[in-house]
Short mmCIF file of C-alpha atoms in Angstrom, two decimals:
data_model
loop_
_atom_site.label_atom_id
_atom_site.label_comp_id
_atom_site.label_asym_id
_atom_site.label_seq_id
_atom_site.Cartn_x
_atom_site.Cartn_y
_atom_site.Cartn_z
CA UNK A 1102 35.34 64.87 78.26
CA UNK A 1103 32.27 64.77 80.32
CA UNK A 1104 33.38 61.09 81.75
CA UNK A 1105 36.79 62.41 82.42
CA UNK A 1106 35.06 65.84 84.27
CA UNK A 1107 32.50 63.76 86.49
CA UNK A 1108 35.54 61.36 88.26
CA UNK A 1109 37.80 65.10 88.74
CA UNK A 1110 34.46 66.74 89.56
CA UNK A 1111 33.93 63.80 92.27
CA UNK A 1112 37.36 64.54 94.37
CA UNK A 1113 36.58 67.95 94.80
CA UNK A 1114 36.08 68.65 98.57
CA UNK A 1115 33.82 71.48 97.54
CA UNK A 1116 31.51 68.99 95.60
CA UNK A 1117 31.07 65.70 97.70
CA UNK A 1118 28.29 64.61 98.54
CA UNK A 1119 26.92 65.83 94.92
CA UNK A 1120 24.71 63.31 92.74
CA UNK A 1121 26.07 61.79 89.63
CA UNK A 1122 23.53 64.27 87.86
CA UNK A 1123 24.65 66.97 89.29
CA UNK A 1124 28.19 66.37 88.51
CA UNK A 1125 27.52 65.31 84.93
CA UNK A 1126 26.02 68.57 84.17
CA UNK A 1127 28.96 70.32 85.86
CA UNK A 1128 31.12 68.57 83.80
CA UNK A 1129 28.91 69.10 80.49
CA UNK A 1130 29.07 72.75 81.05
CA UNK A 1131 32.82 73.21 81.93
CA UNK A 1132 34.75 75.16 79.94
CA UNK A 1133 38.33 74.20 78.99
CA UNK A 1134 41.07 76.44 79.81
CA UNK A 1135 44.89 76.03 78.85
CA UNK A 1136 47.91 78.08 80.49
CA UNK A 1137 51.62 78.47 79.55
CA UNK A 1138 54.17 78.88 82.85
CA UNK A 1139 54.38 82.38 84.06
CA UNK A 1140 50.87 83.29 82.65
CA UNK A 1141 48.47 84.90 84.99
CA UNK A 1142 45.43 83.30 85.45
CA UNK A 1143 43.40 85.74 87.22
CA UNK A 1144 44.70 89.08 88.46
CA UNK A 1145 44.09 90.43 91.80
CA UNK A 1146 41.83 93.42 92.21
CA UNK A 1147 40.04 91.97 88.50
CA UNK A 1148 36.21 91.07 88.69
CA UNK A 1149 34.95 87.71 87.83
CA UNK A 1150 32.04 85.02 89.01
CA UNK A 1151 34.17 81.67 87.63
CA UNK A 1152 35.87 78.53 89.62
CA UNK A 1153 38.26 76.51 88.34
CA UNK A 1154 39.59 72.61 88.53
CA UNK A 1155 42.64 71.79 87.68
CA UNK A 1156 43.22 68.99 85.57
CA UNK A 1157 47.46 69.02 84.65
CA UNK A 1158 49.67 71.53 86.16
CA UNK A 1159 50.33 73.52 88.99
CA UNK A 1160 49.50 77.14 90.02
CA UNK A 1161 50.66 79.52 92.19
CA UNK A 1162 48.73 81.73 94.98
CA UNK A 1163 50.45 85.55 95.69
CA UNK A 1164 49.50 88.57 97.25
CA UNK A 1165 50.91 91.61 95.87
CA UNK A 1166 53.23 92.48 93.63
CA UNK A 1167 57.31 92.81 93.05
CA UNK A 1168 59.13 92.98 96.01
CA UNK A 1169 56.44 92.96 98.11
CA UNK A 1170 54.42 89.46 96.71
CA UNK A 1171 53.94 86.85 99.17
CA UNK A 1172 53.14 83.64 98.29
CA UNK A 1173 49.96 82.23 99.64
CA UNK A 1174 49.45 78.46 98.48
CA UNK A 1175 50.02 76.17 95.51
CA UNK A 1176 47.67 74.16 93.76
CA UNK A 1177 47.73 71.58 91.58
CA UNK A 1178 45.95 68.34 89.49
CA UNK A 1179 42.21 67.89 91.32
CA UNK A 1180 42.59 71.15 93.28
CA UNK A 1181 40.60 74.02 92.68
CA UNK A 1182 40.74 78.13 93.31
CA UNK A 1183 38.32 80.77 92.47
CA UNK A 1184 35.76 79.71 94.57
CA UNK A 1185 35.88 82.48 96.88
CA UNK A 1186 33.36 84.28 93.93
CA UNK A 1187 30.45 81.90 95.08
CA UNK A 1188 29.86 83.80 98.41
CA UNK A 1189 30.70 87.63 97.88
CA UNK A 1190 30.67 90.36 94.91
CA UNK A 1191 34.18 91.08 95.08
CA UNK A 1192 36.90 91.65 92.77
CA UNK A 1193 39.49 89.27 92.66
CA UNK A 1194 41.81 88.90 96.40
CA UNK A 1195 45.00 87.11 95.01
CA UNK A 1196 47.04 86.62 91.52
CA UNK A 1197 46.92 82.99 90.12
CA UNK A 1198 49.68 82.03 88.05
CA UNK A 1199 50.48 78.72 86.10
CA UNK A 1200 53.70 77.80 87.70
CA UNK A 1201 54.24 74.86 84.31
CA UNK A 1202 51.79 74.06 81.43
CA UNK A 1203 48.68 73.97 83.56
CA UNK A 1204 44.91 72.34 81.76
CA UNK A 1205 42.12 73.68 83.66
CA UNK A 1206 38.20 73.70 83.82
CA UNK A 1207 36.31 76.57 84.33
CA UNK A 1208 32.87 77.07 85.82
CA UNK A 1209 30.76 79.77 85.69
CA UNK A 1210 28.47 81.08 88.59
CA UNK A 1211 25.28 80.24 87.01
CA UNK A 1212 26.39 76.61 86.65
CA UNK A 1213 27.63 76.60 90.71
CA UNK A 1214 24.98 78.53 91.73
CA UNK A 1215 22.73 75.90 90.60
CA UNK A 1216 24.35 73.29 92.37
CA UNK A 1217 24.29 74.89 95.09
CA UNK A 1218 20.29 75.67 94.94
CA UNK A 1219 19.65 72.30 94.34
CA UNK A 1220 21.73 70.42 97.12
CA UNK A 1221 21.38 72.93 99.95
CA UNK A 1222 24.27 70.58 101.74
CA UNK A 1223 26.50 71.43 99.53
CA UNK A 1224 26.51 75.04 100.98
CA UNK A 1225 27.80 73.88 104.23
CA UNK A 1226 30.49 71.42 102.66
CA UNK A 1227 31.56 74.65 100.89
CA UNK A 1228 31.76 77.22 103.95
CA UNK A 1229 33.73 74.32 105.16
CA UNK A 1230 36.07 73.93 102.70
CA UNK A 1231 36.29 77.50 102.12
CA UNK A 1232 36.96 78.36 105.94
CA UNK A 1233 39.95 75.74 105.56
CA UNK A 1234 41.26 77.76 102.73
CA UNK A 1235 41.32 80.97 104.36
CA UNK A 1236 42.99 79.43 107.50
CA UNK A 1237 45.71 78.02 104.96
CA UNK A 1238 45.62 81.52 103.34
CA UNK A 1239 45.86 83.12 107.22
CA UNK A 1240 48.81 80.86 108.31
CA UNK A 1241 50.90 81.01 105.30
CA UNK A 1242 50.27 85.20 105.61
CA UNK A 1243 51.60 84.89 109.13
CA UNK A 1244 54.52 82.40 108.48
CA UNK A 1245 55.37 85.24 105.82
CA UNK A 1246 55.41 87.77 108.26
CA UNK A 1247 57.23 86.14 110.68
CA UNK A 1248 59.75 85.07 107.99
CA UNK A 1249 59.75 88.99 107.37
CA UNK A 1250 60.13 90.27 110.57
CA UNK A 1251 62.67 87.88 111.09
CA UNK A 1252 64.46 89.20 108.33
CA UNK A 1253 64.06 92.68 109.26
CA UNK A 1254 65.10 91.67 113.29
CA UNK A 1255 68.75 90.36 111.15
CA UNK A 1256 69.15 93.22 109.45
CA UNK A 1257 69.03 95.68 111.64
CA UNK A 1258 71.14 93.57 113.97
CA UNK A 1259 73.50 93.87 110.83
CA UNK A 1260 72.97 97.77 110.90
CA UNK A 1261 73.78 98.17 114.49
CA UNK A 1262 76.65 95.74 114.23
CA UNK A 1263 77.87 97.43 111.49
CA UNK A 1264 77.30 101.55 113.14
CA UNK A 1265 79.22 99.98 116.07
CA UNK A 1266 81.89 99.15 113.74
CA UNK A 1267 81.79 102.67 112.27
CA UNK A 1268 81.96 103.95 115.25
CA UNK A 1269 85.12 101.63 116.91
CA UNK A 1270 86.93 102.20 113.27
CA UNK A 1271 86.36 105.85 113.70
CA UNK A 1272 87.52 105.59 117.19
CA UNK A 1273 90.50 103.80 116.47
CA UNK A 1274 91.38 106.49 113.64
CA UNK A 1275 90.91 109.40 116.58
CA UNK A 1276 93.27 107.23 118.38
CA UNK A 1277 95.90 106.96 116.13
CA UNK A 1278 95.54 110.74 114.34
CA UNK A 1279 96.25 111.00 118.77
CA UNK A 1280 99.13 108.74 118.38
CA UNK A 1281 100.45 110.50 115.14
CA UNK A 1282 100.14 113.95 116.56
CA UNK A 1283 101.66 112.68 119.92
CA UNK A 1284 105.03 111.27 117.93
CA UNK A 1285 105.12 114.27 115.62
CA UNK A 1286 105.47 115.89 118.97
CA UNK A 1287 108.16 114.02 120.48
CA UNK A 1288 110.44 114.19 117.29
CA UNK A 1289 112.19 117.40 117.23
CA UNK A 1290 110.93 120.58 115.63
CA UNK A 1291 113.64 122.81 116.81
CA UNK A 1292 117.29 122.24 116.92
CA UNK A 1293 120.30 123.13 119.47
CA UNK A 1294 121.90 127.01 118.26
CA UNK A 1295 125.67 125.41 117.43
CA UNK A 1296 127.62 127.91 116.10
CA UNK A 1297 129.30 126.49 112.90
CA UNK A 1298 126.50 123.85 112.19
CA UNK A 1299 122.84 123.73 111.46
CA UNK A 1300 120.47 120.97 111.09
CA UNK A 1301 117.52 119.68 109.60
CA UNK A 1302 115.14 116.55 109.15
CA UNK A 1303 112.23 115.43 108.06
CA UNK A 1304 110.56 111.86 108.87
CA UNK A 1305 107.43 110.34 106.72
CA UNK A 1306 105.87 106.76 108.63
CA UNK A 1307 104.08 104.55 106.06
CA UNK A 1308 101.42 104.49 108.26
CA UNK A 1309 99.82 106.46 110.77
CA UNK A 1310 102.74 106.28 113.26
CA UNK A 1311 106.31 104.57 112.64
CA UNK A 1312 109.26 103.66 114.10
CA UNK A 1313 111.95 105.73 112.09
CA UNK A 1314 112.78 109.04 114.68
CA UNK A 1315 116.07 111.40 114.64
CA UNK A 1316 117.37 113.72 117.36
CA UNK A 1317 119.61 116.34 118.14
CA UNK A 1318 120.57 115.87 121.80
CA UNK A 1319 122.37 119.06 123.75
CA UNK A 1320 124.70 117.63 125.87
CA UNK A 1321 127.58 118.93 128.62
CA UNK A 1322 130.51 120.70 127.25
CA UNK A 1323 128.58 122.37 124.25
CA UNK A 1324 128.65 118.96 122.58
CA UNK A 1325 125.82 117.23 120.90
CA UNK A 1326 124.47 113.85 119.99
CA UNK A 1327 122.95 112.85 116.62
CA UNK A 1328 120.47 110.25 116.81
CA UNK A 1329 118.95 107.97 113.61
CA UNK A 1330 117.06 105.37 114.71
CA UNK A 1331 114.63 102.54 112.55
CA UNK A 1332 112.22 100.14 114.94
CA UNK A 1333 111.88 97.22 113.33
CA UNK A 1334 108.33 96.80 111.34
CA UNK A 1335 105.63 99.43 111.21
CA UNK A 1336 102.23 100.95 113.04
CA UNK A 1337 101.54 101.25 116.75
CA UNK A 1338 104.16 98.69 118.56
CA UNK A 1339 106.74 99.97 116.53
CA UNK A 1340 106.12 103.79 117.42
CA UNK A 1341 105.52 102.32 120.59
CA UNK A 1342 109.19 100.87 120.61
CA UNK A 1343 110.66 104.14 118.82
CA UNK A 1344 109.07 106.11 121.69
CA UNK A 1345 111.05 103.82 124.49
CA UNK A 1346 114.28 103.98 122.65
CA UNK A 1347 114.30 107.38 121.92
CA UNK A 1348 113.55 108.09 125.70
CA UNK A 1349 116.49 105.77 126.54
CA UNK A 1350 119.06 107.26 124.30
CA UNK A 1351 118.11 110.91 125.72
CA UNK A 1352 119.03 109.60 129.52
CA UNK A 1353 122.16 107.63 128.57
CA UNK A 1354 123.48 110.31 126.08
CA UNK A 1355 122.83 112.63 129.80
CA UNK A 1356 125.32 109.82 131.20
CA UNK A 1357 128.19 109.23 129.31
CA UNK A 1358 130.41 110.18 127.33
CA UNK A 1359 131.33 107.28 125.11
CA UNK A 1360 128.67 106.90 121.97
CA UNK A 1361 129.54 102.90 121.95
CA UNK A 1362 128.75 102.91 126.29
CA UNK A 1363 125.49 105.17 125.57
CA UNK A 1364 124.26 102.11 123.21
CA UNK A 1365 125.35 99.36 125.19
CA UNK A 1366 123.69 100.78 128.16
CA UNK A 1367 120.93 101.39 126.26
CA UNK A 1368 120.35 97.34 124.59
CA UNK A 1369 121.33 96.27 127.87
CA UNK A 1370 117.90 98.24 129.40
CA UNK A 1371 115.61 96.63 125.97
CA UNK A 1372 116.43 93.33 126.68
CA UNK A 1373 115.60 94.02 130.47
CA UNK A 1374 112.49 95.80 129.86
CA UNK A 1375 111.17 94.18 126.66
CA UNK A 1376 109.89 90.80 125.94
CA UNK A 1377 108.62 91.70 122.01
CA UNK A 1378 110.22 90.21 119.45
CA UNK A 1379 111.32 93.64 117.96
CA UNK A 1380 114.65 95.54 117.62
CA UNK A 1381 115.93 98.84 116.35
CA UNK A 1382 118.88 99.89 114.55
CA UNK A 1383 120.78 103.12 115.64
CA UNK A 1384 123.36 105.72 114.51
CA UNK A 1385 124.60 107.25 117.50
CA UNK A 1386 127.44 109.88 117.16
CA UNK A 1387 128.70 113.05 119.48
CA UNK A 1388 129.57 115.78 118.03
CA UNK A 1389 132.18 117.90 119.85
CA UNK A 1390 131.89 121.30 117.56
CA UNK A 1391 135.25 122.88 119.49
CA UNK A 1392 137.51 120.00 117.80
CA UNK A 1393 135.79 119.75 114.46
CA UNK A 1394 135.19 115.88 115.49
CA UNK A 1395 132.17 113.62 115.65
CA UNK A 1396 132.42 110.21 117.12
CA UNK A 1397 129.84 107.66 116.39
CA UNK A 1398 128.48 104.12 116.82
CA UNK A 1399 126.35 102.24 114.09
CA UNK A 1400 124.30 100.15 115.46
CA UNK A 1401 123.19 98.02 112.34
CA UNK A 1402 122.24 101.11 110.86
CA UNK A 1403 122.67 102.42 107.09
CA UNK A 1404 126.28 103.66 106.72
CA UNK A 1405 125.75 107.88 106.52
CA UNK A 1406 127.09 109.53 103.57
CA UNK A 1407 129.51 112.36 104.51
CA UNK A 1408 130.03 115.05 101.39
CA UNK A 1409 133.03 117.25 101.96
CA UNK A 1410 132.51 120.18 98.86
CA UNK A 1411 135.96 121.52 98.92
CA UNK A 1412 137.76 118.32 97.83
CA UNK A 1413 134.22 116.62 96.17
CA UNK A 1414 134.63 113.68 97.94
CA UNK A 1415 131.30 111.94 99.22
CA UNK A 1416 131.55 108.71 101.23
CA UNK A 1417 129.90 105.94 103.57
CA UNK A 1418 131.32 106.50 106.68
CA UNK A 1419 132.82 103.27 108.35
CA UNK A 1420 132.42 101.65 111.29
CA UNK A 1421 130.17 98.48 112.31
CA UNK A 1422 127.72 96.72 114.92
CA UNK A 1423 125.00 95.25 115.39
CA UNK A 1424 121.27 96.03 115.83
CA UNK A 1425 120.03 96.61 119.45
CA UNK A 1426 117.02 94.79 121.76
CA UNK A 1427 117.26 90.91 119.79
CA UNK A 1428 120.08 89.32 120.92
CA UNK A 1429 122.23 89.29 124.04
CA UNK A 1430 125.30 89.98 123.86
CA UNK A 1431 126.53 93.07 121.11
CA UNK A 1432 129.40 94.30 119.30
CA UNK A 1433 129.77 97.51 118.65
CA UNK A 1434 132.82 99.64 117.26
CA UNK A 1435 132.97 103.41 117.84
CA UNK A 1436 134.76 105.52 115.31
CA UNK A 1437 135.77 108.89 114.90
CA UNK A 1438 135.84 111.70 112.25
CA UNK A 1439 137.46 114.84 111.55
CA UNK A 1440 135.00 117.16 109.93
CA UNK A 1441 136.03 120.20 107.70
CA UNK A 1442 133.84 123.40 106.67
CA UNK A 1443 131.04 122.83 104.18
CA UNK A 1444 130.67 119.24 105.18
CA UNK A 1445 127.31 117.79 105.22
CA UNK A 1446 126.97 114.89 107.10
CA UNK A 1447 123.20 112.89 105.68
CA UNK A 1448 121.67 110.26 107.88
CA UNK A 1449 118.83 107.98 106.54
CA UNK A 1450 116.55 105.12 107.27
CA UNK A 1451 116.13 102.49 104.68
CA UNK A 1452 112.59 103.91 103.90
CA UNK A 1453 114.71 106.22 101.37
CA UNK A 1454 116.84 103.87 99.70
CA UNK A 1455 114.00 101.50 99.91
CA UNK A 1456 111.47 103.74 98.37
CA UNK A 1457 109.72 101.39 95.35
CA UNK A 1458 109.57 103.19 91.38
CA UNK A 1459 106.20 102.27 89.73
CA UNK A 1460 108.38 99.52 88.18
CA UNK A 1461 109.53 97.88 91.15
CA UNK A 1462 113.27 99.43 91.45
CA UNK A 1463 114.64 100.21 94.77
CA UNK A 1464 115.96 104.10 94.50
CA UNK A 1465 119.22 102.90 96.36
CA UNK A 1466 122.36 104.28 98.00
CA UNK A 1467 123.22 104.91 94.17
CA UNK A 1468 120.98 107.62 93.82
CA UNK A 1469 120.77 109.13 96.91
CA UNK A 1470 124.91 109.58 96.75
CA UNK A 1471 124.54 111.02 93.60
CA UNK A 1472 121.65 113.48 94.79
CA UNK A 1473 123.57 114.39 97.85
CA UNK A 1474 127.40 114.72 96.19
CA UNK A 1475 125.26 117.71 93.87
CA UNK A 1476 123.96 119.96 96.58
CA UNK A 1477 127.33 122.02 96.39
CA UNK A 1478 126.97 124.76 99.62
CA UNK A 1479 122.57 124.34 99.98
CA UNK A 1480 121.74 124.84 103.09
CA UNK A 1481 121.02 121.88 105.75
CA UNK A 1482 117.27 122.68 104.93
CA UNK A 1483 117.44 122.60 101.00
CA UNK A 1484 119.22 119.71 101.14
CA UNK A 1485 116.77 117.40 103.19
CA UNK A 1486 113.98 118.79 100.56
CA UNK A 1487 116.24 118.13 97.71
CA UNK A 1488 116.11 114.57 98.78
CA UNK A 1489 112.55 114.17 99.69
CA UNK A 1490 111.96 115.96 96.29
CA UNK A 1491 113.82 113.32 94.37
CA UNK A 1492 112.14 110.39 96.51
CA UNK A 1493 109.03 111.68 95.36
CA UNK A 1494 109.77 111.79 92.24
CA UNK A 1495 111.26 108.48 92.07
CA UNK A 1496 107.97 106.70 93.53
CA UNK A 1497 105.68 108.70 91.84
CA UNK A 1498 102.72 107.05 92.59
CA UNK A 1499 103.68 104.06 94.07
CA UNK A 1500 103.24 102.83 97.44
CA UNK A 1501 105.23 103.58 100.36
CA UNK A 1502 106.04 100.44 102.10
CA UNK A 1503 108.34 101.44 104.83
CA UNK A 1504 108.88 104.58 107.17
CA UNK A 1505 110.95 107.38 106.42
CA UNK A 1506 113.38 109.77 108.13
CA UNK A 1507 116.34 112.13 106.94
CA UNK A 1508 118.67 114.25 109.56
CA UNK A 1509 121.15 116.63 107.72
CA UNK A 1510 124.29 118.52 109.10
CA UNK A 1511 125.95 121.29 107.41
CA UNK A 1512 129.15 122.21 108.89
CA UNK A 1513 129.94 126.17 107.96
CA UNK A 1514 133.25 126.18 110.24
CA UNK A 1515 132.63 129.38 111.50
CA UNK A 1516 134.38 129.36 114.90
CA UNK A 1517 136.93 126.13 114.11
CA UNK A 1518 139.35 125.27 111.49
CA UNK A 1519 140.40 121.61 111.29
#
C-alpha cells in the first residue's frame, strides 16, 4: 500500500517538490476510503479538516441542490479535492459525489499540516494549485450562468412569442365574432307583410361565418323573390363569397323579371369579378302572390320539397341547372308552380341532409320529407324549429361539418284561390 501511495502521492500538483520521506509517511498514514456511484462524499455546508486522492473512479463537484445544482468540476484517478480545509476553518463549500465505484485516500490535517511545516515550499506550490482550482471553480460558475441566462433570454423570447400569439389569436377571434355578427346582420331578420304567406328561416355556419344565406326579396308588382344559396366550402372566403352573391342577386332580382335572366346575369358578373376557385349553388324563384304562382330557377341547388296538406302530397320540385361562378357558359331551366292554400314550400342547404349521426349516417332527404310531410297546418315558424329540432336530435353530439340554412313558406290563401 505504502509503495502504491508514494508514486500517486508523487503526481499530485499539491505535493511536488516533496521528499521521498515526506511522501512515504503521507502514504503510511492514509486512510482508505471506498464509494458506491451516487454516494456523497462530503456534503456542502458539513465541517471537516481531511483531503483526499483518488485512486479508481471519478467524482463529481456541485453547488447546490435539486434544480438549482450546478456542476463545478470532475475529478478523477490521481486528482484530489478537499484541500480547500488546509487554509481556512470552514465548513464544507461544495457536494462531492462518486459519479462510479470510486477508491480513495484520505488525509487528515495533522498529517498535511505537517508537510506543510516541514517543506515551507510546499505552501506556495499549494496557494498555486489551489488559486488554479478556484479559477476552474470561477469559470465553470460563470459558463453556468451564462448557460442560464441564456436559457432564461429563450424562454422568455418563448413567452413573448407566445403572448403575441395570444394576443393575434384573440384578435383574430374579435375579428371573426365581427365577421359573424356582421353576416348575422345581412341575413334577414324580418320578412316582407304578404298577405296569404308568411315566412321563416333559420341558418347555423359550421364555423364562425359560412356561406349558406336565404332571402326574401320585395320586388315591383307586390311580388317577391326567394333566395337559397350554399358557397362552396366554409369560413371567411366563403362568407366572403355569400356576401357578394347575395348583394348580386338583390340588384338583378331589382332588374328583371325572369328568375333564369336574374341568375344568368348574376354568374355572368362572378366570373367577371372573381378569380377564386369557388362557386355557389342557388334556388332562385318569384313569387307572384296575386296568381297563386312561383317561378323558379335551381341553380345546382337541392331540389325543395313542396307539402300540399289538403291532398298529402309532398314532393321535390323539378327543374335543373347548374351551379354558378366555375364554369363559363350555364344552363339553366326555369319552371313554374301553381301553389294552393296550406302549402309549405321548405328550402334547404345540404348542411341538413348532410348533418352526420354519432354513427356516421347522413340524416338525408328521407328524413327530412318525412319530418316535413307531418307538420299538418304548423305555422312557417314551428315548422323550421320542427326541423332544426329533429337535426339536433339526429346528430346528437356529433360534429357539424357543413353550414346550415332552412327558409319556410306557408301559403294560408287568404286573398287567392287557385
Amino acid at each position: 500500500m505504502a509503495n502504491v501511495g508514494v508514486e500517486l502521492l508523487r503526481n499530485v500538483p499539491l505535493l511536488e517538490g516533496a521528499k521521498p520521506s515526506v511522501l512515504e509517511g503521507l502514504a503510511e498514514a492514509a486512510v482508505e476510503k471506498r464509494f458506491q456511484s451516487g454516494q456523497v462524499i462530503l456534503q456542502e455546508g458539513s465541517t471537516g479538516r481531511e483531503m483526499y486522492l483518488i485512486v479508481e473512479g471519478r467524482v463529481e463537484v456541485v453547488k447546490g441542490r435539486g434544480a438549482e445544482e450546478m456542476l463545478l468540476a470532475q475529478r478523477g484517478p490521481g486528482e484530489f479535492f478537499g484541500e480547500m480545509a488546509l487554509i481556512e476553518d470552514r465548513s464544507r463549500f461544495a457536494t462531492i459525489r462518486a459519479l462510479e465505484p470510486t477508491y480513495l485516500l484520505e488525509f487528515s490535517e495533522h498529517d498535511l499540516s505537517s508537510v506543510l511545516l516541514r517543506q515551507p515550499r510546499l505552501l506556495y506550490q499549494s496557494m498555486r494549485v489551489l488559486s488554479a482550482r478556484l479559477r476552474e471553480a470561477d469559470l465553470q460558475m460563470i459558463a453556468d450562468l451564462q448557460r442560464k441566462n441564456e436559457e432564461l433570454a429563450r424562454a422568455y423570447r418563448e413567452l413573448q412569442e407566445a403572448q403575441a400569439a395570444l394576443v393575434e389569436k384573440e384578435r383574430l377571434e374579435r375579428e371573426l365574432e365581427l365577421a359573424r355578427d356582421l353576416q348575422q346582420s345581412i341575413l334577414p331578420h324580418e320578412f316582407p307583410r304578404l298577405q296569404g304567406f308568411s315566412f321563416a328561416a333559420r341558418s347555423r355556419p359550421a364555423r364562425r361565418v359560412g356561406g349558406d344565406f336565404y332571402d326574401v326579396i320585395s320586388l315591383s308588382g307586390g311580388r317577391v323573390g326567394l333566395v337559397m344559396a350554399d358557397v362552396s366550402d366554409k369560413g371567411m372566403a366563403s362568407a366572403l363569397y355569400m356576401a357578394l352573391t347575395r348583394s348580386l342577386i338583390r340588384a338583378e332580382a331589382k332588374r328583371r323579371f325572369s328568375p333564369r335572366q336574374v341568375l344568368l346575369s348574376v354568374h355572368r358578373l362572378l366570373m367577371e369579378m372573381t378569380q377564386a376557385d369557388m362557386f355557389v349553388t342557388v334556388f332562385y324563384g318569384v313569387l307572384d302572390p296575386a296568381q297563386g304562382v312561383l317561378r323558379y330557377v335551381r341553380a345546382g341547388h337541392d331540389r325543395p320539397l313542396l307539402f300540399s296538406p289538403e291532398t298529402g302530397e309532398c314532393r321535390f320540385l323539378a327543374g335543373g341547372g347548374m351551379l354558378l361562378g366555375l364554369l363559363e357558359k350555364v344552363n339553366l331551366e326555369e319552371v313554374g308552380v301553381d301553389l294552393c292554400p296550406g302549402d309549405l314550400l321548405v328550402l334547404y342547404s345540404d348542411g341538413i341532409t348532410d348533418a352526420n349521426s354519432p354513427a356516421g349516417e347522413f340524416f338525408g332527404v328521407e328524413r327530412l320529407q318525412e319530418a316535413i310531410c307531418g307538420t299538418g297546418s304548423l305555422t312557417a315558424q314551428d315548422v323550421c324549429d320542427l326541423i332544426f329540432e329533429s337535426v339536433d336530435q339526429f346528430q346528437a353530439r356529433a360534429e357539424q361539418y357543413d353550414d346550415m340554412a332552412l327558409l319556410v313558406m306557408r301559403a294560408s290563401g287568404e286573398t287567392w284561390s287557385p
